[in-house]
Every structure is written in structure tokens, then in C-alpha cells.
Amino acid sequence: MAKSIKCEALHGDISQTQRERTLTGFRNSYFNVLVATDVASRGLDIPNVDLVSFITLLKFLFEIVLHYHFHSLFLDS
């Protein structure tokens, strides 16, 4: 069975009001996943967070593209 995951985002293009509303929602467990850019997440102090993961998106995307091209060039021949 599929499980729904409630998620919200923090980034530099949202207003301060929306940022505060999002953080309040996360603190009050209205959703359980918060995705934030590195700049937007600085200085956050939220208790009872089980996991914090930092992903460098450009490196991650580069590795995916490299993996795809490796397989298409060498393994699919």
C-alpha cells in the first residue's frame, strides 16, 4: 500500500510570513518532511528532528548523469 508523506519546502523565494507558517507547521507536526535550501535552513533550531540530510544537488545530478552515460556507452552496447 502507498503511504502519503506530507512535505513542505523552505527556500529564499518565499515571504517571511510563509517561512514562519511553514516552520510552525513542521514544529506542530502538520507535515513530517521539511526540504530546505542550505541558506534557508541556517539558524533553524527545531527540537525532536530525527534526521538531517545534506545533499549537494549539483554533485548528485552530475553523478546520475555520469552513471547514465556510463551505462549507455559501455554496458548497453
mmCIF file with all atom_site columns, C-alpha atoms in Angstrom:
data_model
loop_
_atom_site.group_PDB
_atom_site.id
_atom_site.type_symbol
_atom_site.label_atom_id
_atom_site.label_alt_id
_atom_site.label_comp_id
_atom_site.label_asym_id
_atom_site.label_entity_id
_atom_site.label_seq_id
_atom_site.pdbx_PDB_ins_code
_atom_site.Cartn_x
_atom_site.Cartn_y
_atom_site.Cartn_z
_atom_site.occupancy
_atom_site.B_iso_or_equiv
_atom_site.pdbx_formal_charge
_atom_site.auth_seq_id
_atom_site.auth_comp_id
_atom_site.auth_asym_id
_atom_site.auth_atom_id
_atom_site.pdbx_PDB_model_num
ATOM 1  C CA . MET A 1 1  ? 0.000  0.000  0.000   1.00 0.00 ? 1  MET A CA 1
ATOM 2  C CA . ALA A 1 2  ? 1.139  3.502  -0.770  1.00 0.00 ? 2  ALA A CA 1
ATOM 3  C CA . LYS A 1 3  ? 1.859  5.799  2.126   1.00 0.00 ? 3  LYS A CA 1
ATOM 4  C CA . SER A 1 4  ? 1.411  9.517  1.800   1.00 0.00 ? 4  SER A CA 1
ATOM 5  C CA . ILE A 1 5  ? 4.221  11.738 3.035   1.00 0.00 ? 5  ILE A CA 1
ATOM 6  C CA . LYS A 1 6  ? 3.317  15.321 3.834   1.00 0.00 ? 6  LYS A CA 1
ATOM 7  C CA . CYS A 1 7  ? 6.098  17.681 2.850   1.00 0.00 ? 7  CYS A CA 1
ATOM 8  C CA . GLU A 1 8  ? 6.774  21.431 2.698   1.00 0.00 ? 8  GLU A CA 1
ATOM 9  C CA . ALA A 1 9  ? 9.735  23.482 1.466   1.00 0.00 ? 9  ALA A CA 1
ATOM 10 C CA . LEU A 1 10 ? 11.796 26.432 2.674   1.00 0.00 ? 10 LEU A CA 1
ATOM 11 C CA . HIS A 1 11 ? 13.747 28.490 0.168   1.00 0.00 ? 11 HIS A CA 1
ATOM 12 C CA . GLY A 1 12 ? 14.779 32.055 -0.485  1.00 0.00 ? 12 GLY A CA 1
ATOM 13 C CA . ASP A 1 13 ? 11.832 32.910 -2.731  1.00 0.00 ? 13 ASP A CA 1
ATOM 14 C CA . ILE A 1 14 ? 9.141  32.690 -0.047  1.00 0.00 ? 14 ILE A CA 1
ATOM 15 C CA . SER A 1 15 ? 7.986  35.524 2.167   1.00 0.00 ? 15 SER A CA 1
ATOM 16 C CA . GLN A 1 16 ? 8.857  35.729 5.849   1.00 0.00 ? 16 GLN A CA 1
ATOM 17 C CA . THR A 1 17 ? 5.194  35.107 6.664   1.00 0.00 ? 17 THR A CA 1
ATOM 18 C CA . GLN A 1 18 ? 5.170  31.887 4.623   1.00 0.00 ? 18 GLN A CA 1
ATOM 19 C CA . ARG A 1 19 ? 8.509  30.835 6.171   1.00 0.00 ? 19 ARG A CA 1
ATOM 20 C CA . GLU A 1 20 ? 7.099  31.271 9.689   1.00 0.00 ? 20 GLU A CA 1
ATOM 21 C CA . ARG A 1 21 ? 3.888  29.439 8.731   1.00 0.00 ? 21 ARG A CA 1
ATOM 22 C CA . THR A 1 22 ? 5.921  26.547 7.297   1.00 0.00 ? 22 THR A CA 1
ATOM 23 C CA . LEU A 1 23 ? 8.150  26.288 10.373  1.00 0.00 ? 23 LEU A CA 1
ATOM 24 C CA . THR A 1 24 ? 5.139  26.400 12.685  1.00 0.00 ? 24 THR A CA 1
ATOM 25 C CA . GLY A 1 25 ? 3.507  23.625 10.684  1.00 0.00 ? 25 GLY A CA 1
ATOM 26 C CA . PHE A 1 26 ? 6.640  21.487 10.949  1.00 0.00 ? 26 PHE A CA 1
ATOM 27 C CA . ARG A 1 27 ? 7.025  22.106 14.679  1.00 0.00 ? 27 ARG A CA 1
ATOM 28 C CA . ASN A 1 28 ? 3.357  21.197 15.219  1.00 0.00 ? 28 ASN A CA 1
ATOM 29 C CA . SER A 1 29 ? 3.684  18.007 13.108  1.00 0.00 ? 29 SER A CA 1
ATOM 30 C CA . TYR A 1 30 ? 1.220  19.103 10.409  1.00 0.00 ? 30 TYR A CA 1
ATOM 31 C CA . PHE A 1 31 ? 3.733  17.540 7.986   1.00 0.00 ? 31 PHE A CA 1
ATOM 32 C CA . ASN A 1 32 ? 6.733  15.309 8.650   1.00 0.00 ? 32 ASN A CA 1
ATOM 33 C CA . VAL A 1 33 ? 9.261  16.217 5.931   1.00 0.00 ? 33 VAL A CA 1
ATOM 34 C CA . LEU A 1 34 ? 10.832 19.640 5.514   1.00 0.00 ? 34 LEU A CA 1
ATOM 35 C CA . VAL A 1 35 ? 13.041 20.276 2.487   1.00 0.00 ? 35 VAL A CA 1
ATOM 36 C CA . ALA A 1 36 ? 15.148 23.432 2.713   1.00 0.00 ? 36 ALA A CA 1
ATOM 37 C CA . THR A 1 37 ? 17.947 25.047 0.801   1.00 0.00 ? 37 THR A CA 1
ATOM 38 C CA . ASP A 1 38 ? 21.185 25.461 2.713   1.00 0.00 ? 38 ASP A CA 1
ATOM 39 C CA . VAL A 1 39 ? 20.714 29.216 3.106   1.00 0.00 ? 39 VAL A CA 1
ATOM 40 C CA . ALA A 1 40 ? 17.064 28.955 4.194   1.00 0.00 ? 40 ALA A CA 1
ATOM 41 C CA . SER A 1 41 ? 17.890 26.292 6.774   1.00 0.00 ? 41 SER A CA 1
ATOM 42 C CA . ARG A 1 42 ? 20.652 28.221 8.544   1.00 0.00 ? 42 ARG A CA 1
ATOM 43 C CA . GLY A 1 43 ? 19.884 29.033 12.134  1.00 0.00 ? 43 GLY A CA 1
ATOM 44 C CA . LEU A 1 44 ? 16.907 26.720 12.466  1.00 0.00 ? 44 LEU A CA 1
ATOM 45 C CA . ASP A 1 45 ? 16.525 25.205 15.904  1.00 0.00 ? 45 ASP A CA 1
ATOM 46 C CA . ILE A 1 46 ? 13.775 22.607 15.825  1.00 0.00 ? 46 ILE A CA 1
ATOM 47 C CA . PRO A 1 47 ? 13.571 20.019 18.620  1.00 0.00 ? 47 PRO A CA 1
ATOM 48 C CA . ASN A 1 48 ? 12.812 16.323 18.027  1.00 0.00 ? 48 ASN A CA 1
ATOM 49 C CA . VAL A 1 49 ? 14.163 16.126 14.477  1.00 0.00 ? 49 VAL A CA 1
ATOM 50 C CA . ASP A 1 50 ? 15.066 12.523 13.695  1.00 0.00 ? 50 ASP A CA 1
ATOM 51 C CA . LEU A 1 51 ? 17.174 13.033 10.566  1.00 0.00 ? 51 LEU A CA 1
ATOM 52 C CA . VAL A 1 52 ? 19.008 15.869 8.851   1.00 0.00 ? 52 VAL A CA 1
ATOM 53 C CA . SER A 1 53 ? 20.465 15.138 5.428   1.00 0.00 ? 53 SER A CA 1
ATOM 54 C CA . PHE A 1 54 ? 22.630 17.468 3.370   1.00 0.00 ? 54 PHE A CA 1
ATOM 55 C CA . ILE A 1 55 ? 22.731 16.826 -0.357  1.00 0.00 ? 55 ILE A CA 1
ATOM 56 C CA . THR A 1 56 ? 24.758 18.829 -2.821  1.00 0.00 ? 56 THR A CA 1
ATOM 57 C CA . LEU A 1 57 ? 22.313 18.759 -5.686  1.00 0.00 ? 57 LEU A CA 1
ATOM 58 C CA . LEU A 1 58 ? 24.746 19.605 -8.487  1.00 0.00 ? 58 LEU A CA 1
ATOM 59 C CA . LYS A 1 59 ? 27.112 16.815 -7.471  1.00 0.00 ? 59 LYS A CA 1
ATOM 60 C CA . PHE A 1 60 ? 24.170 14.445 -7.089  1.00 0.00 ? 60 PHE A CA 1
ATOM 61 C CA . LEU A 1 61 ? 22.826 15.305 -10.548 1.00 0.00 ? 61 LEU A CA 1
ATOM 62 C CA . PHE A 1 62 ? 26.304 15.023 -12.061 1.00 0.00 ? 62 PHE A CA 1
ATOM 63 C CA . GLU A 1 63 ? 26.678 11.523 -10.612 1.00 0.00 ? 63 GLU A CA 1
ATOM 64 C CA . ILE A 1 64 ? 23.302 10.484 -12.046 1.00 0.00 ? 64 ILE A CA 1
ATOM 65 C CA . VAL A 1 65 ? 24.188 11.822 -15.497 1.00 0.00 ? 65 VAL A CA 1
ATOM 66 C CA . LEU A 1 66 ? 27.627 10.197 -15.360 1.00 0.00 ? 66 LEU A CA 1
ATOM 67 C CA . HIS A 1 67 ? 26.095 6.880  -14.288 1.00 0.00 ? 67 HIS A CA 1
ATOM 68 C CA . TYR A 1 68 ? 23.501 7.047  -17.094 1.00 0.00 ? 68 TYR A CA 1
ATOM 69 C CA . HIS A 1 69 ? 26.111 7.831  -19.762 1.00 0.00 ? 69 HIS A CA 1
ATOM 70 C CA . PHE A 1 70 ? 28.473 5.125  -18.490 1.00 0.00 ? 70 PHE A CA 1
ATOM 71 C CA . HIS A 1 71 ? 25.740 2.528  -18.788 1.00 0.00 ? 71 HIS A CA 1
ATOM 72 C CA . SER A 1 72 ? 24.583 3.738  -22.189 1.00 0.00 ? 72 SER A CA 1
ATOM 73 C CA . LEU A 1 73 ? 28.123 3.899  -23.600 1.00 0.00 ? 73 LEU A CA 1
ATOM 74 C CA . PHE A 1 74 ? 29.653 0.740  -22.208 1.00 0.00 ? 74 PHE A CA 1
ATOM 75 C CA . LEU A 1 75 ? 27.019 -1.641 -20.897 1.00 0.00 ? 75 LEU A CA 1
ATOM 76 C CA . ASP A 1 76 ? 24.206 -1.281 -23.421 1.00 0.00 ? 76 ASP A CA 1
ATOM 77 C CA . SER A 1 77 ? 26.396 -1.949 -26.471 1.00 0.00 ? 77 SER A CA 1
#
